mmCIF file of C-alpha atoms and ligand atoms in Angstrom:
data_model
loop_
_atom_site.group_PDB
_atom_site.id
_atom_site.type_symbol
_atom_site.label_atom_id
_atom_site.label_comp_id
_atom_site.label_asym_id
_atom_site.label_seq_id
_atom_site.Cartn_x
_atom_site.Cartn_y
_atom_site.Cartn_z
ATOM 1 C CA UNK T 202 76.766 -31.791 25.472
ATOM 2 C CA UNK T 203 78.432 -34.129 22.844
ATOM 3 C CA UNK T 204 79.588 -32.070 19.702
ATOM 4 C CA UNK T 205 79.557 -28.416 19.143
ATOM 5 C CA UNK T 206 76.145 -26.796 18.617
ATOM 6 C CA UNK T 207 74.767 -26.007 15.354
ATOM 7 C CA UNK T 208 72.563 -22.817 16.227
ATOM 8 C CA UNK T 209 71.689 -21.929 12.753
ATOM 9 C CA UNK T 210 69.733 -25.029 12.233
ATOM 10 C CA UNK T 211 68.469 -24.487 15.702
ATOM 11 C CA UNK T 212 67.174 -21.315 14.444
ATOM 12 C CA UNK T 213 66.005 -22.811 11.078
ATOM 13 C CA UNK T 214 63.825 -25.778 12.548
ATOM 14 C CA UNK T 215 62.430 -23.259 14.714
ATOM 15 C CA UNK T 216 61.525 -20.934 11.774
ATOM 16 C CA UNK T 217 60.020 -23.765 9.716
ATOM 17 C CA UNK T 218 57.741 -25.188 12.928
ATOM 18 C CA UNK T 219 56.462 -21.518 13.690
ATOM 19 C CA UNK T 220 55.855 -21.243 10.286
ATOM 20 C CA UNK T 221 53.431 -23.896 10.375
ATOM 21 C CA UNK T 222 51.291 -23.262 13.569
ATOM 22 C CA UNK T 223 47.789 -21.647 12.263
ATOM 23 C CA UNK T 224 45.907 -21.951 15.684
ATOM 24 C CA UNK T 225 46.279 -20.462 18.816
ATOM 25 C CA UNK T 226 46.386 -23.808 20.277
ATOM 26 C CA UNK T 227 49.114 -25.006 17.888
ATOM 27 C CA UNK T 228 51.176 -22.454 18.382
ATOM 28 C CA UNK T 229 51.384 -22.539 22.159
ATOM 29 C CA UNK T 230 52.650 -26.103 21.386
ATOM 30 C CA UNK T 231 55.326 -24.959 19.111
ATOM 31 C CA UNK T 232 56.801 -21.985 21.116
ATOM 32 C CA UNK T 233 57.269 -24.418 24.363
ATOM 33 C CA UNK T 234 59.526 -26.765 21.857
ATOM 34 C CA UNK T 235 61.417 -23.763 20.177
ATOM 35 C CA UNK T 236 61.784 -21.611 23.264
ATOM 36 C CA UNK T 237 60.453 -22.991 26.304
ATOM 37 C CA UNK T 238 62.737 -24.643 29.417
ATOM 38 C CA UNK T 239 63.329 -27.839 27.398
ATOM 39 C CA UNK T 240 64.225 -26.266 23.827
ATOM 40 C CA UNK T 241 66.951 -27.142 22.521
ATOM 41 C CA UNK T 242 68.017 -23.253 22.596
ATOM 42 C CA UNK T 243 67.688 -23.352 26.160
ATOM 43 C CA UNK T 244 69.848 -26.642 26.719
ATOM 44 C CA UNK T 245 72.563 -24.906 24.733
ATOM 45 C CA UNK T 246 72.825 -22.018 26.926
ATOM 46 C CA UNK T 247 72.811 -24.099 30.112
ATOM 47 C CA UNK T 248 75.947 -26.055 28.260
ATOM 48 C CA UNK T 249 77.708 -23.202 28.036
ATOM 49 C CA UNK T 250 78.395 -22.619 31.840
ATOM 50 C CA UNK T 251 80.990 -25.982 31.221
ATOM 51 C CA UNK T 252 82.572 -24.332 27.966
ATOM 52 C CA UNK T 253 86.320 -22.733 28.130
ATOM 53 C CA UNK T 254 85.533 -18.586 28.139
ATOM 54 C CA UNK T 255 86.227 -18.154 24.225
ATOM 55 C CA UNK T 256 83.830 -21.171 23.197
ATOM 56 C CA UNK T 257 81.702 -19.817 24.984
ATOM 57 C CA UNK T 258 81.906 -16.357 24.508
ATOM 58 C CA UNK T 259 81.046 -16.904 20.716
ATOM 59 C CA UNK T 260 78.531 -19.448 21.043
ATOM 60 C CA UNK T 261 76.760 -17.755 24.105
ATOM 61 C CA UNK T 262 76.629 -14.734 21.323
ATOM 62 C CA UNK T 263 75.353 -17.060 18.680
ATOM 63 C CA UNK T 264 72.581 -18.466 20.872
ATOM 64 C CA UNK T 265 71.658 -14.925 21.877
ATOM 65 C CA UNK T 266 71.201 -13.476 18.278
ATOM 66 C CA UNK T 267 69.244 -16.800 18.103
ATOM 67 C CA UNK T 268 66.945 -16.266 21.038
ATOM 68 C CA UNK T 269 66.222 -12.953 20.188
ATOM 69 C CA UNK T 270 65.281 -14.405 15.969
ATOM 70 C CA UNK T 271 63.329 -16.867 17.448
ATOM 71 C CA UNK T 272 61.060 -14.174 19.661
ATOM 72 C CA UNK T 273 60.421 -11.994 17.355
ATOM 73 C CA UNK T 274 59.533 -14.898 14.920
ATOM 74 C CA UNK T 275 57.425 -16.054 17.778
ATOM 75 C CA UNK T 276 55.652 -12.344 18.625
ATOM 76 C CA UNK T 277 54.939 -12.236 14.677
ATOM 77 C CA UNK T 278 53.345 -15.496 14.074
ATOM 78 C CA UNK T 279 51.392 -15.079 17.514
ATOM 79 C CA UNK T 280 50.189 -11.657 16.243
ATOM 80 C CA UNK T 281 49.006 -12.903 13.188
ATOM 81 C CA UNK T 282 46.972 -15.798 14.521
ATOM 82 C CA UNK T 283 45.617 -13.754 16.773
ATOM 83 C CA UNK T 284 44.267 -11.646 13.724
ATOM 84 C CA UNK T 285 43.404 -14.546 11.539
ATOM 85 C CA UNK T 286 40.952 -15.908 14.303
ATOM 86 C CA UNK T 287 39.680 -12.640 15.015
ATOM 87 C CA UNK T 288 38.738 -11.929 11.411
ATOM 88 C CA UNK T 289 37.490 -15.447 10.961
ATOM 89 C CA UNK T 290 34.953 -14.833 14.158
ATOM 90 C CA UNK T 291 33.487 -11.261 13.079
ATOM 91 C CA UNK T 292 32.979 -12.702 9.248
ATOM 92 C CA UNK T 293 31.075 -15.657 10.972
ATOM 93 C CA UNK T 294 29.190 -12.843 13.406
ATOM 94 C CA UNK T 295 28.638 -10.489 10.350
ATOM 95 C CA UNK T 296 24.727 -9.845 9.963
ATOM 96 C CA UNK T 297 24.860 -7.566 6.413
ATOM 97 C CA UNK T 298 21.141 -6.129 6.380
ATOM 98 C CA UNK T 299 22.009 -4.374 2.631
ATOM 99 C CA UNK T 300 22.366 -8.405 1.663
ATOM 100 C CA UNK T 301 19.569 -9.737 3.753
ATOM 101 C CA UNK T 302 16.630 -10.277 0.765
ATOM 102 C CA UNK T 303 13.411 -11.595 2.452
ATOM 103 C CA UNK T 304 12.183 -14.563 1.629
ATOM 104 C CA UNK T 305 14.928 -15.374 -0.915
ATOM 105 C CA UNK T 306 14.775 -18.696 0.698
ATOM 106 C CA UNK T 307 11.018 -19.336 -0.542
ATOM 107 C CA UNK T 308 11.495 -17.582 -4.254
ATOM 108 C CA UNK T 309 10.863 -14.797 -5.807
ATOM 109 C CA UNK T 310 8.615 -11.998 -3.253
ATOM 110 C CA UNK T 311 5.083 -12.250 -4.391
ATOM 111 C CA UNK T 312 4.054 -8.519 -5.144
ATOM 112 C CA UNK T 313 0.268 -7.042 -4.404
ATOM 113 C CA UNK T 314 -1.569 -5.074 -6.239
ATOM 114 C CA UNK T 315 -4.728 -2.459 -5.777
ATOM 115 C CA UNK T 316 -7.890 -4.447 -5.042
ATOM 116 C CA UNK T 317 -10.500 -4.666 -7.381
ATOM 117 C CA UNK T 318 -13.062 -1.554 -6.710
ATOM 118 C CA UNK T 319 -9.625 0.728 -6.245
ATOM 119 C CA UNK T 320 -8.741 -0.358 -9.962
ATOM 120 C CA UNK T 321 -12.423 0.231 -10.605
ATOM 121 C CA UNK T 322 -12.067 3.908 -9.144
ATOM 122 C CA UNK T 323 -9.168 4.737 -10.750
ATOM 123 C CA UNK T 324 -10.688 3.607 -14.375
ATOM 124 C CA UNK T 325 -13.754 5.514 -13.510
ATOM 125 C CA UNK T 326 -11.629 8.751 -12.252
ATOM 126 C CA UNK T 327 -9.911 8.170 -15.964
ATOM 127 C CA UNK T 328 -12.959 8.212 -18.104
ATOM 128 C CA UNK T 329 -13.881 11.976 -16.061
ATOM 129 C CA UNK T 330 -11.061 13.352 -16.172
ATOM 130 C CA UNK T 331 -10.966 12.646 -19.822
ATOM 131 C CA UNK T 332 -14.022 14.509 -19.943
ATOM 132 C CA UNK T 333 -12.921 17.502 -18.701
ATOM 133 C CA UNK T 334 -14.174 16.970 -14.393
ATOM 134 C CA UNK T 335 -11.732 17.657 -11.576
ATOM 135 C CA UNK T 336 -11.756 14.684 -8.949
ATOM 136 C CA UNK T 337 -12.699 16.173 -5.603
ATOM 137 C CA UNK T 338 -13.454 14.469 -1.915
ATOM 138 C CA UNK T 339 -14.789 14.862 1.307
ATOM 139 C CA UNK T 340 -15.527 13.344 4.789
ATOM 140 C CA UNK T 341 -17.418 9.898 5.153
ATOM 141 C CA UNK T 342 -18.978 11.255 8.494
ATOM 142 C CA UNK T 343 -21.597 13.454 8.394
ATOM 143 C CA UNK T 344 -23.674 15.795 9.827
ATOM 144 C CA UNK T 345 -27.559 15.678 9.006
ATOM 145 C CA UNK T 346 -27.368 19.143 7.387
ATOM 146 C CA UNK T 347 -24.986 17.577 4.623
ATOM 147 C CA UNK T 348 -26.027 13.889 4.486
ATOM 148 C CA UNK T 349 -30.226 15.385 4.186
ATOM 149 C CA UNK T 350 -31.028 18.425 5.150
ATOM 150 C CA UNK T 351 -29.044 20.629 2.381
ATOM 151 C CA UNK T 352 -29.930 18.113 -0.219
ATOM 152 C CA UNK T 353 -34.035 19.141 0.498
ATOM 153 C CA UNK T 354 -34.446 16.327 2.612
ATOM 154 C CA UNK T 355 -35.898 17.499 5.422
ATOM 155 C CA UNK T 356 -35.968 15.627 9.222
ATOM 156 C CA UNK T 357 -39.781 14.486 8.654
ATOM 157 C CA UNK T 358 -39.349 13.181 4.885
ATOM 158 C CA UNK T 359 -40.578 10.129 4.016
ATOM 159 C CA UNK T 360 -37.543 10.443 1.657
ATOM 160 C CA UNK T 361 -35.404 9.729 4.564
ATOM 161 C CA UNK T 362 -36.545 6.238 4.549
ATOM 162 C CA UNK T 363 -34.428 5.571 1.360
ATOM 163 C CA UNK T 364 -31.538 5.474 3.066
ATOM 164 C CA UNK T 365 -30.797 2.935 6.115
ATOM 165 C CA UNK T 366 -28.281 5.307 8.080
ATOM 166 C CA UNK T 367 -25.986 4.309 10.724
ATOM 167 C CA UNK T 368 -26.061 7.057 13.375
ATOM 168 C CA UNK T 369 -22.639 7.906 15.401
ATOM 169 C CA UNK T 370 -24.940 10.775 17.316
ATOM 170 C CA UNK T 371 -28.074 11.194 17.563
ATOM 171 C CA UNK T 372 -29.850 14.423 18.510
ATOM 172 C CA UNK T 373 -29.121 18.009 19.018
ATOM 173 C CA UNK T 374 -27.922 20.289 17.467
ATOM 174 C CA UNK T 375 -27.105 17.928 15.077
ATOM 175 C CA UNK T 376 -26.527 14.460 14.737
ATOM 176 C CA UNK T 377 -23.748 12.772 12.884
ATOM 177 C CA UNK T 378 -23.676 9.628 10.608
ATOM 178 C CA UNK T 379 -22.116 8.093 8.246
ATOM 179 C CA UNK T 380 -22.819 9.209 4.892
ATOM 180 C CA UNK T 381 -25.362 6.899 2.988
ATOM 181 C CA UNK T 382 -24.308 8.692 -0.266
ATOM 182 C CA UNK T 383 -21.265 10.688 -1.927
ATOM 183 C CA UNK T 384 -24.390 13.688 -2.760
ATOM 184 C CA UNK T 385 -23.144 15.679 0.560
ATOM 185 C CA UNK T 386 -19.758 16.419 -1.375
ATOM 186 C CA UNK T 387 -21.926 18.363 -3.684
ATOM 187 C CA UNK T 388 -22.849 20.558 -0.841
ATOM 188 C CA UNK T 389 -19.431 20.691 0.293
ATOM 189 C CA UNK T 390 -17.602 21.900 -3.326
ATOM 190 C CA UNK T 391 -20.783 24.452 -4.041
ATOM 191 C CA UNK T 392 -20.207 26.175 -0.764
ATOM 192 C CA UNK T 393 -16.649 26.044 -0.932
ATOM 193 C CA UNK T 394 -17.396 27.680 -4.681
ATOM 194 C CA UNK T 395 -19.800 30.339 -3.104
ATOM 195 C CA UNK T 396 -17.360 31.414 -1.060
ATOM 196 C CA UNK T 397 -14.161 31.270 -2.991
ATOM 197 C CA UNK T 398 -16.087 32.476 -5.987
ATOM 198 C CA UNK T 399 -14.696 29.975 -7.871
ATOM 199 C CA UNK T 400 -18.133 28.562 -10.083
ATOM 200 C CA UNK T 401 -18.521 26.905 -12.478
ATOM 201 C CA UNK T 402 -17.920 23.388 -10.959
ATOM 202 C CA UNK T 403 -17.772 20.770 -13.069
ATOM 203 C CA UNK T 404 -16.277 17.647 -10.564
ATOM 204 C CA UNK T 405 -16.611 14.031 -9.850
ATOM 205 C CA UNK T 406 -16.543 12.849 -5.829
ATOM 206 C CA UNK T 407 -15.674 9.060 -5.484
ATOM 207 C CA UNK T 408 -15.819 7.386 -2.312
ATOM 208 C CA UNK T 409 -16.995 4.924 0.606
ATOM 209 C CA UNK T 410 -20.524 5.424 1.971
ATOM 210 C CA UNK T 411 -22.697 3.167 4.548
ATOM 211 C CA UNK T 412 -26.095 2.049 5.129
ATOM 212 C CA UNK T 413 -27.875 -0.423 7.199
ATOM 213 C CA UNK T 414 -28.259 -3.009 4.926
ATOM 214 C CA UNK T 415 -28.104 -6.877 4.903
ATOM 215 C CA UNK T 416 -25.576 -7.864 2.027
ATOM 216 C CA UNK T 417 -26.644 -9.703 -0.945
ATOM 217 C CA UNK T 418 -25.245 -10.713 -3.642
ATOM 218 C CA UNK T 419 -26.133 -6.660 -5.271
ATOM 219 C CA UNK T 420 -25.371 -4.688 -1.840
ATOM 220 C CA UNK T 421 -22.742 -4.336 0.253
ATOM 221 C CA UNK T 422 -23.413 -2.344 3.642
ATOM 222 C CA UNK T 423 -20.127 -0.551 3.192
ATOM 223 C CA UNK T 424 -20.084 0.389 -0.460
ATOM 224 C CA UNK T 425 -18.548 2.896 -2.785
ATOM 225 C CA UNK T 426 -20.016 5.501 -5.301
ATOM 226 C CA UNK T 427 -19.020 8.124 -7.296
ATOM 227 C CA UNK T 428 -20.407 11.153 -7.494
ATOM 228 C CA UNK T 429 -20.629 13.550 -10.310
ATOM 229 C CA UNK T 430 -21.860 17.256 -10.309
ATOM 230 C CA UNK T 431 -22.012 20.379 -13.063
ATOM 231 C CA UNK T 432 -23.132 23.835 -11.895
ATOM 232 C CA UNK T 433 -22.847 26.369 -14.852
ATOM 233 C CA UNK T 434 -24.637 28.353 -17.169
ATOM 234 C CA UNK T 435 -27.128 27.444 -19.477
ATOM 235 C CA UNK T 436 -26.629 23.387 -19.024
ATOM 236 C CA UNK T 437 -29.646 21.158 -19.388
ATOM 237 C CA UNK T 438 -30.669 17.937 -19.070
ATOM 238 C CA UNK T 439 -29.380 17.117 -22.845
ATOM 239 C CA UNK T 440 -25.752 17.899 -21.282
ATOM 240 C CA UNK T 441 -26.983 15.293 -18.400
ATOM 241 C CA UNK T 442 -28.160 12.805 -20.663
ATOM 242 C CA UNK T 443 -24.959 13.184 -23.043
ATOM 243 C CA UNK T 444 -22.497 12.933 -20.122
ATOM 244 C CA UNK T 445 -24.095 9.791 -18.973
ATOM 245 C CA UNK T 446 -24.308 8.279 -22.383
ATOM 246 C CA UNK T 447 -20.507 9.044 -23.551
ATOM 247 C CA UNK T 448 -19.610 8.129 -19.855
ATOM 248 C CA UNK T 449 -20.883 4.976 -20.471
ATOM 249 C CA UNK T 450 -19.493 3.869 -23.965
ATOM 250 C CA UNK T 451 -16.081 4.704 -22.499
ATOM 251 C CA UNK T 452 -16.074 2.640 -19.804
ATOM 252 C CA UNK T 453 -18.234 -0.276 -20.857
ATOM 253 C CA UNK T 454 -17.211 -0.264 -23.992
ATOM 254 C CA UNK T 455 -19.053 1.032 -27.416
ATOM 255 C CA UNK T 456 -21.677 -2.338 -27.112
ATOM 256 C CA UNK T 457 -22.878 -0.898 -23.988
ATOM 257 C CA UNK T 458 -25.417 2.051 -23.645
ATOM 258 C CA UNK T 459 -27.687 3.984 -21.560
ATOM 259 C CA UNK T 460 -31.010 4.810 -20.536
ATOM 260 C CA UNK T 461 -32.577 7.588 -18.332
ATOM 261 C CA UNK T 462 -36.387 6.754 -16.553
ATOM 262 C CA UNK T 463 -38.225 8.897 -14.406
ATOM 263 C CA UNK T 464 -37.479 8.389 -11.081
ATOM 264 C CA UNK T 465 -37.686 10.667 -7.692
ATOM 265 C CA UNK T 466 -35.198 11.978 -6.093
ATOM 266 C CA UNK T 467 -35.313 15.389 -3.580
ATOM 267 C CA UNK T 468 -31.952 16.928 -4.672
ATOM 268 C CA UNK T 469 -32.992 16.696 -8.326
ATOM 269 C CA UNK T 470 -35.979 17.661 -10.207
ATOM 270 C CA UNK T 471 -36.466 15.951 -12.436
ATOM 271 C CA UNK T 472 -34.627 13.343 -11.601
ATOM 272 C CA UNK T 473 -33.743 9.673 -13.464
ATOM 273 C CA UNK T 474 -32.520 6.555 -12.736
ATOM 274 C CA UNK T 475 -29.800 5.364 -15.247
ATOM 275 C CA UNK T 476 -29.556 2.121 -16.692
ATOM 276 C CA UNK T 477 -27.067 0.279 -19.019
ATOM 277 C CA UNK T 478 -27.146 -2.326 -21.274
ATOM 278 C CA UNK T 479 -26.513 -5.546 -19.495
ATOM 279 C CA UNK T 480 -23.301 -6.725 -20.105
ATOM 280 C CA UNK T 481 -24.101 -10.165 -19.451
ATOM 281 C CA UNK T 482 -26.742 -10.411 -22.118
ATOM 282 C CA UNK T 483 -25.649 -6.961 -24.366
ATOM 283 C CA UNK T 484 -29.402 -6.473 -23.913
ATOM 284 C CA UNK T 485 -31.042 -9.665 -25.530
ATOM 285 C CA UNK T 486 -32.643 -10.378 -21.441
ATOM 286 C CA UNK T 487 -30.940 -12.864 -19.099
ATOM 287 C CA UNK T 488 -31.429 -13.632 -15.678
ATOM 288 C CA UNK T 489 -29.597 -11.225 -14.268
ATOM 289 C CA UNK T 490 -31.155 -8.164 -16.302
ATOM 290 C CA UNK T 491 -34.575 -9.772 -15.372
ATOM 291 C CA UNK T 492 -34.790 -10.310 -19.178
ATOM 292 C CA UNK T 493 -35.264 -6.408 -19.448
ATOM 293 C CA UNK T 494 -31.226 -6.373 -21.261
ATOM 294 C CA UNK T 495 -30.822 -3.044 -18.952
ATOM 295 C CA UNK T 496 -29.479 -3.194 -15.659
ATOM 296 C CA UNK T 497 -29.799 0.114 -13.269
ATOM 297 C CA UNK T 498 -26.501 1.552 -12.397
ATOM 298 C CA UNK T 499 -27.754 5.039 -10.206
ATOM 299 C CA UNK T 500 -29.103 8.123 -9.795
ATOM 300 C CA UNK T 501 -29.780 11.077 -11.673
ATOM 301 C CA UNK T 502 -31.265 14.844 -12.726
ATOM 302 C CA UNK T 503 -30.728 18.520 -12.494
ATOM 303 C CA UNK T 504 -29.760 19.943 -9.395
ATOM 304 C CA UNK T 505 -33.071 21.175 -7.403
ATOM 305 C CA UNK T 506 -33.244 24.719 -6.569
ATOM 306 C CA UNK T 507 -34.143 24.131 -3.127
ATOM 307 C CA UNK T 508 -30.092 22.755 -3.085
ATOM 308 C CA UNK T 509 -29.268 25.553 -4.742
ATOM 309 C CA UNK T 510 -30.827 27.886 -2.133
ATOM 310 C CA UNK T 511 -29.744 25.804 1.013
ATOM 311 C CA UNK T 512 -25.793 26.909 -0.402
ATOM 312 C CA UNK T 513 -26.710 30.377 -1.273
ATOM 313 C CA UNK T 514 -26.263 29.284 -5.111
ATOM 314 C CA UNK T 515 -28.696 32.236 -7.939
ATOM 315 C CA UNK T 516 -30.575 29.394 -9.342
ATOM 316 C CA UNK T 517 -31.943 32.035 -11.807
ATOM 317 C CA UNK T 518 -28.093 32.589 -13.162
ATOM 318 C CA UNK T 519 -26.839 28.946 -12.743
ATOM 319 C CA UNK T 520 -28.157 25.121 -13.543
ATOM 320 C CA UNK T 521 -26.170 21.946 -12.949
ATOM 321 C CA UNK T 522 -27.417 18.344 -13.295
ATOM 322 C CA UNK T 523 -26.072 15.552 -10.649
ATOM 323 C CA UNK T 524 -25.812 12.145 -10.868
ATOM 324 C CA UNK T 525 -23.917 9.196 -8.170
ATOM 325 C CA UNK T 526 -23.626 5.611 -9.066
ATOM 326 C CA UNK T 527 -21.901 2.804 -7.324
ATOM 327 C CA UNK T 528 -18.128 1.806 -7.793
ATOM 328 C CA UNK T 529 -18.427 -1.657 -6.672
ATOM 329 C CA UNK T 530 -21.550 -2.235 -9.181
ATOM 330 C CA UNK T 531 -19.850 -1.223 -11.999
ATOM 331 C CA UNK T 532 -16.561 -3.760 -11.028
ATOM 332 C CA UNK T 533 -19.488 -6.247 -10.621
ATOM 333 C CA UNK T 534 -20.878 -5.482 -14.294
ATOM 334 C CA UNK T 535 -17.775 -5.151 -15.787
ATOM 335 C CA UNK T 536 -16.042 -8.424 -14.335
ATOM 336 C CA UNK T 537 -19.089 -9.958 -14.360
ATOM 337 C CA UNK T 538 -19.289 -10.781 -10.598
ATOM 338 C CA UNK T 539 -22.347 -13.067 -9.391
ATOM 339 C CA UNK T 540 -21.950 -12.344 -5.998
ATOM 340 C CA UNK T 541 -20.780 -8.754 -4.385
ATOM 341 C CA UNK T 542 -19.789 -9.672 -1.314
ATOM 342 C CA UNK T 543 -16.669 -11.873 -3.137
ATOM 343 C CA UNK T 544 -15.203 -8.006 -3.270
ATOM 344 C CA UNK T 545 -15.078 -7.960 0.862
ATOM 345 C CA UNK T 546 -13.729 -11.401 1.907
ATOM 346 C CA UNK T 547 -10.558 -11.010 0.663
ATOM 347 C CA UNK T 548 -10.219 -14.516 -0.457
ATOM 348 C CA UNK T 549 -6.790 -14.135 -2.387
ATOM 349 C CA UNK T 550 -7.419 -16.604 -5.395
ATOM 350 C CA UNK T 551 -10.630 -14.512 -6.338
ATOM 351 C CA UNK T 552 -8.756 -11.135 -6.018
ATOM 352 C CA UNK T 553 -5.329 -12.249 -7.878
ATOM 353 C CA UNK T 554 -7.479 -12.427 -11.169
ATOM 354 C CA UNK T 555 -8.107 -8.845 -11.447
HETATM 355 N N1 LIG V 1007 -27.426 9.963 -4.013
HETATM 356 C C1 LIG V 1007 -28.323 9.119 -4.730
HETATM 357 C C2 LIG V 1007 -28.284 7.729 -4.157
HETATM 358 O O1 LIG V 1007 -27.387 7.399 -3.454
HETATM 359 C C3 LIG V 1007 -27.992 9.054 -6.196
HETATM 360 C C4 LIG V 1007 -28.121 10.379 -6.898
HETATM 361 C C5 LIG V 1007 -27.029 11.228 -6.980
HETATM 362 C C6 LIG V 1007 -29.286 10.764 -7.466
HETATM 363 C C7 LIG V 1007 -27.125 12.435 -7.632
HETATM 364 C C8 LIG V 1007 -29.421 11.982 -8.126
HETATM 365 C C9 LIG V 1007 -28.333 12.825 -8.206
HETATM 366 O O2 LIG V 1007 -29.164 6.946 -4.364
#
C-alpha cells in the first residue's frame, strides 16, 4: 500500500454513496464497492498484515470502528428501501371502495324517478287523503267470491261478461283469478270492519288489476284503478255526487268538471258512470271526446244491499256509495297521452318528461 490510509474519508465516501442508493438494485451495487472483497475498507485490512504491530494496531482499530459505521449505515439504508418499495407497491395495489364513485368517468350519475301512473297514484292518494279517506290495499289474486260473487255477481250473470278475466284456477271450490277490478277490496275492508267493529269506513283502494283485453290506445290489459268506498250513516247519493265533483276540480283543475249518467252496475244500485270535462277540448267537442266535451273516467253508485248482506253489513242502519276509476286514464287525460300503451314500453325519452 503506498501512503498511510485515510479511513475517515473511507468512511465518508461510503456514507455519501449509501446515501444516494434509492433502489434495491442500486444499493446492492453500492454495498459491494463500500464493503464487499474489493472495497477499499477491505484492501486496508489485508495491508495491515505487512504493517509494524503499533501501525497497525491503531489503524486495524480505525478500520474496525469503520467497518462496523459502514454496516450499520448499510443495514439502515437497506431497511429503508426495503420500506420505501414496499409502501410504493401497496399504494399502487390500494383499491379504496369509500373513493370508488361509479361512473365518475362518464359524468354526473343520471338519477330515476317514479314512473308516470306511480306519480299519478300518489297525486290521486293526495287529493283523498285531503278529503278525509284512509288509503287501504289488498291482494291482486282473487278468489271468485271476492272478484263476483260478494259484489252480487253471481256464477250465471250475464254481468260476468263485463269483465274479460284471466283465470289462475278454475273450478271447485273456488277458482282464483286475477282481479279485473279494485271493487273486491271493498269486500275485504267491510268484513274486516264487521269483525273488528270498526265502521264507518270511509277509504280509497288503489291498485293493479287484469283483464283479457287487446291494448289500444284507451286499454291496457294490465291496468290500474283506484277504488273508493263510504259506508256510514245517513250518506246519499248527494255525498256521492259531491265527492266525485270536488274530487275532480282538485285534481284536474277548477276548468274541469263532472257528470254522473245512469249506468248498471250489480254492486251498486243505482249506479253511474262518471264523466269529466275533456281536457283536451275543456268541453267545446274534439276528436277525442267524440265532440261530446266529456270523456268517461269510471264507475259509480250506492253500495247495493245485496253487498251489504253478502258481508253481514245492517243495510237498514248503514249506506255507503262506491265508485273505481282508472289510474292510468287519468295520467292519460291529464298529460294528454294519445296512445296508452306509451305508459308500458318503457321507452326512456317518453318517460323522462314526466
Ligand atoms: N268496478 C267497476 C269497474 O271496474 C267500477 C265501479 C266501482 C263501479 C265501484 C261502481 C262502483 O268497472
Amino acid at each position: 500500500m503506498s501512503g498511510p490510509v485515510d479511513v475517515d474519508a473511507l468512511v465518508a465516501e461510503a456514507r455519501v454513496a449509501i446515501a444516494a442508493a434509492d433502489t434495491t438494485e442500486d444499493f446492492r451495487h453500492v454495498a459491494a464497492v463500500v464493503s464487499g472483497k474489493k472495497s477499499a475498507l477491505v484492501e486496508a485490512s489485508r495491508a495491515l498484515g505487512s504493517m509494524d504491530p503499533d501501525a497497525r494496531k491503531e489503524l486495524g482499530r480505525q478500520l474496525h470502528e469503520a467497518r462496523a459505521t459502514v454496516d450499520g449505515l448499510l443495514e439502515a439504508r437497506r431497511t429503508a428501501i426495503r420500506y420505501a418499495e414496499l409502501s410504493a407497491e401497496m399504494a399502487a395495489s390500494r383499491l379504496d371502495l369509500t373513493e370508488y364513485v361509479p361512473g365518475e368517468a362518464a359524468g354526473p350519475v343520471a338519477r330515476g324517478h317514479l314512473h308516470l301512473v306511480s306519480q299519478t297514484r300518489d297525486a290521486l292518494e293526495d287529493v283523498f287523503v285531503g278529503m278525509g279517506f284512509e288509503v287501504a290495499e289488498g291482494p291482486e289474486i282473487e278468489s271468485d267470491w271476492y272478484n263476483f260473487g260478494a259484489l252480487n255477481i253471481p256464477p250465471a250473470h250475464p254481468a260476468r261478461g263485463m269483465w274479460d278475466t284471466f283465470y289462475l284456477h278454475l273450478g271447485e271450490p273456488e277458482s282464483t283469478l286475477l282481479r279485473t277490478h279494485t271493487s273486491p277490496v271493498q269486500i275485504h275492508l267491510m268484513e274486516r270492519a264487521v269483525l273488528d267493529g270498526t265502521l264507518p269506513i270511509h277509504s280509497v283502494m288503489p291498485g293493479r288489476c287484469y283483464r283479457r283485453d287487446t291494448p289500444d290506445a284507451r286499454h291496457l290489459a294490465v291496468f290500474h284503478q283506484i277504488e273508493g268506498l263510504v259506508v256510514d250513516r245517513g250518506i246519499t247519493f248527494a255525498d256521492l255526487a259531491g265527492t266525485i265533483e270536488t274530487f275532480t276540480a282538485a285534481y284536474f283543475g277548477p276548468d274541469i268538471h263532472s257528470r254522473l249518467r245512469p249506468a248498471y252496475f250489480p254492486f251498486t244500485e243505482p249506479s253511474a258512470e262518471f264523466e269529466v270535462t275533456c281536457t283536451i277540448c275543456k268541453g267545446e267537442g274534439c276528436r277525442t271526446c267524440s265532440q261530446t266535451g266529456w270523456i268517461e273516467l269510471g264507475g259509480c253508485g250506492m253500495v247495493d244491499p245485496a253487498v251489504f248482506a253478502s258481508v253481514g253489513i245492517d243495510a237498514d242502519e248503514w249506506t255507503g256509495f262506491a265508485f273505481g276509476f282508472g289510474i292510468d286514464r287519468c295520467a292519460q287525460m291529464r298529460h294528454q297521452i294519445a296512445d296508452m300503451r306509451a305508459l308500458i314500453e318503457n321507452d326512456i325519452r317518453f318517460l323522462r318528461q314526466f
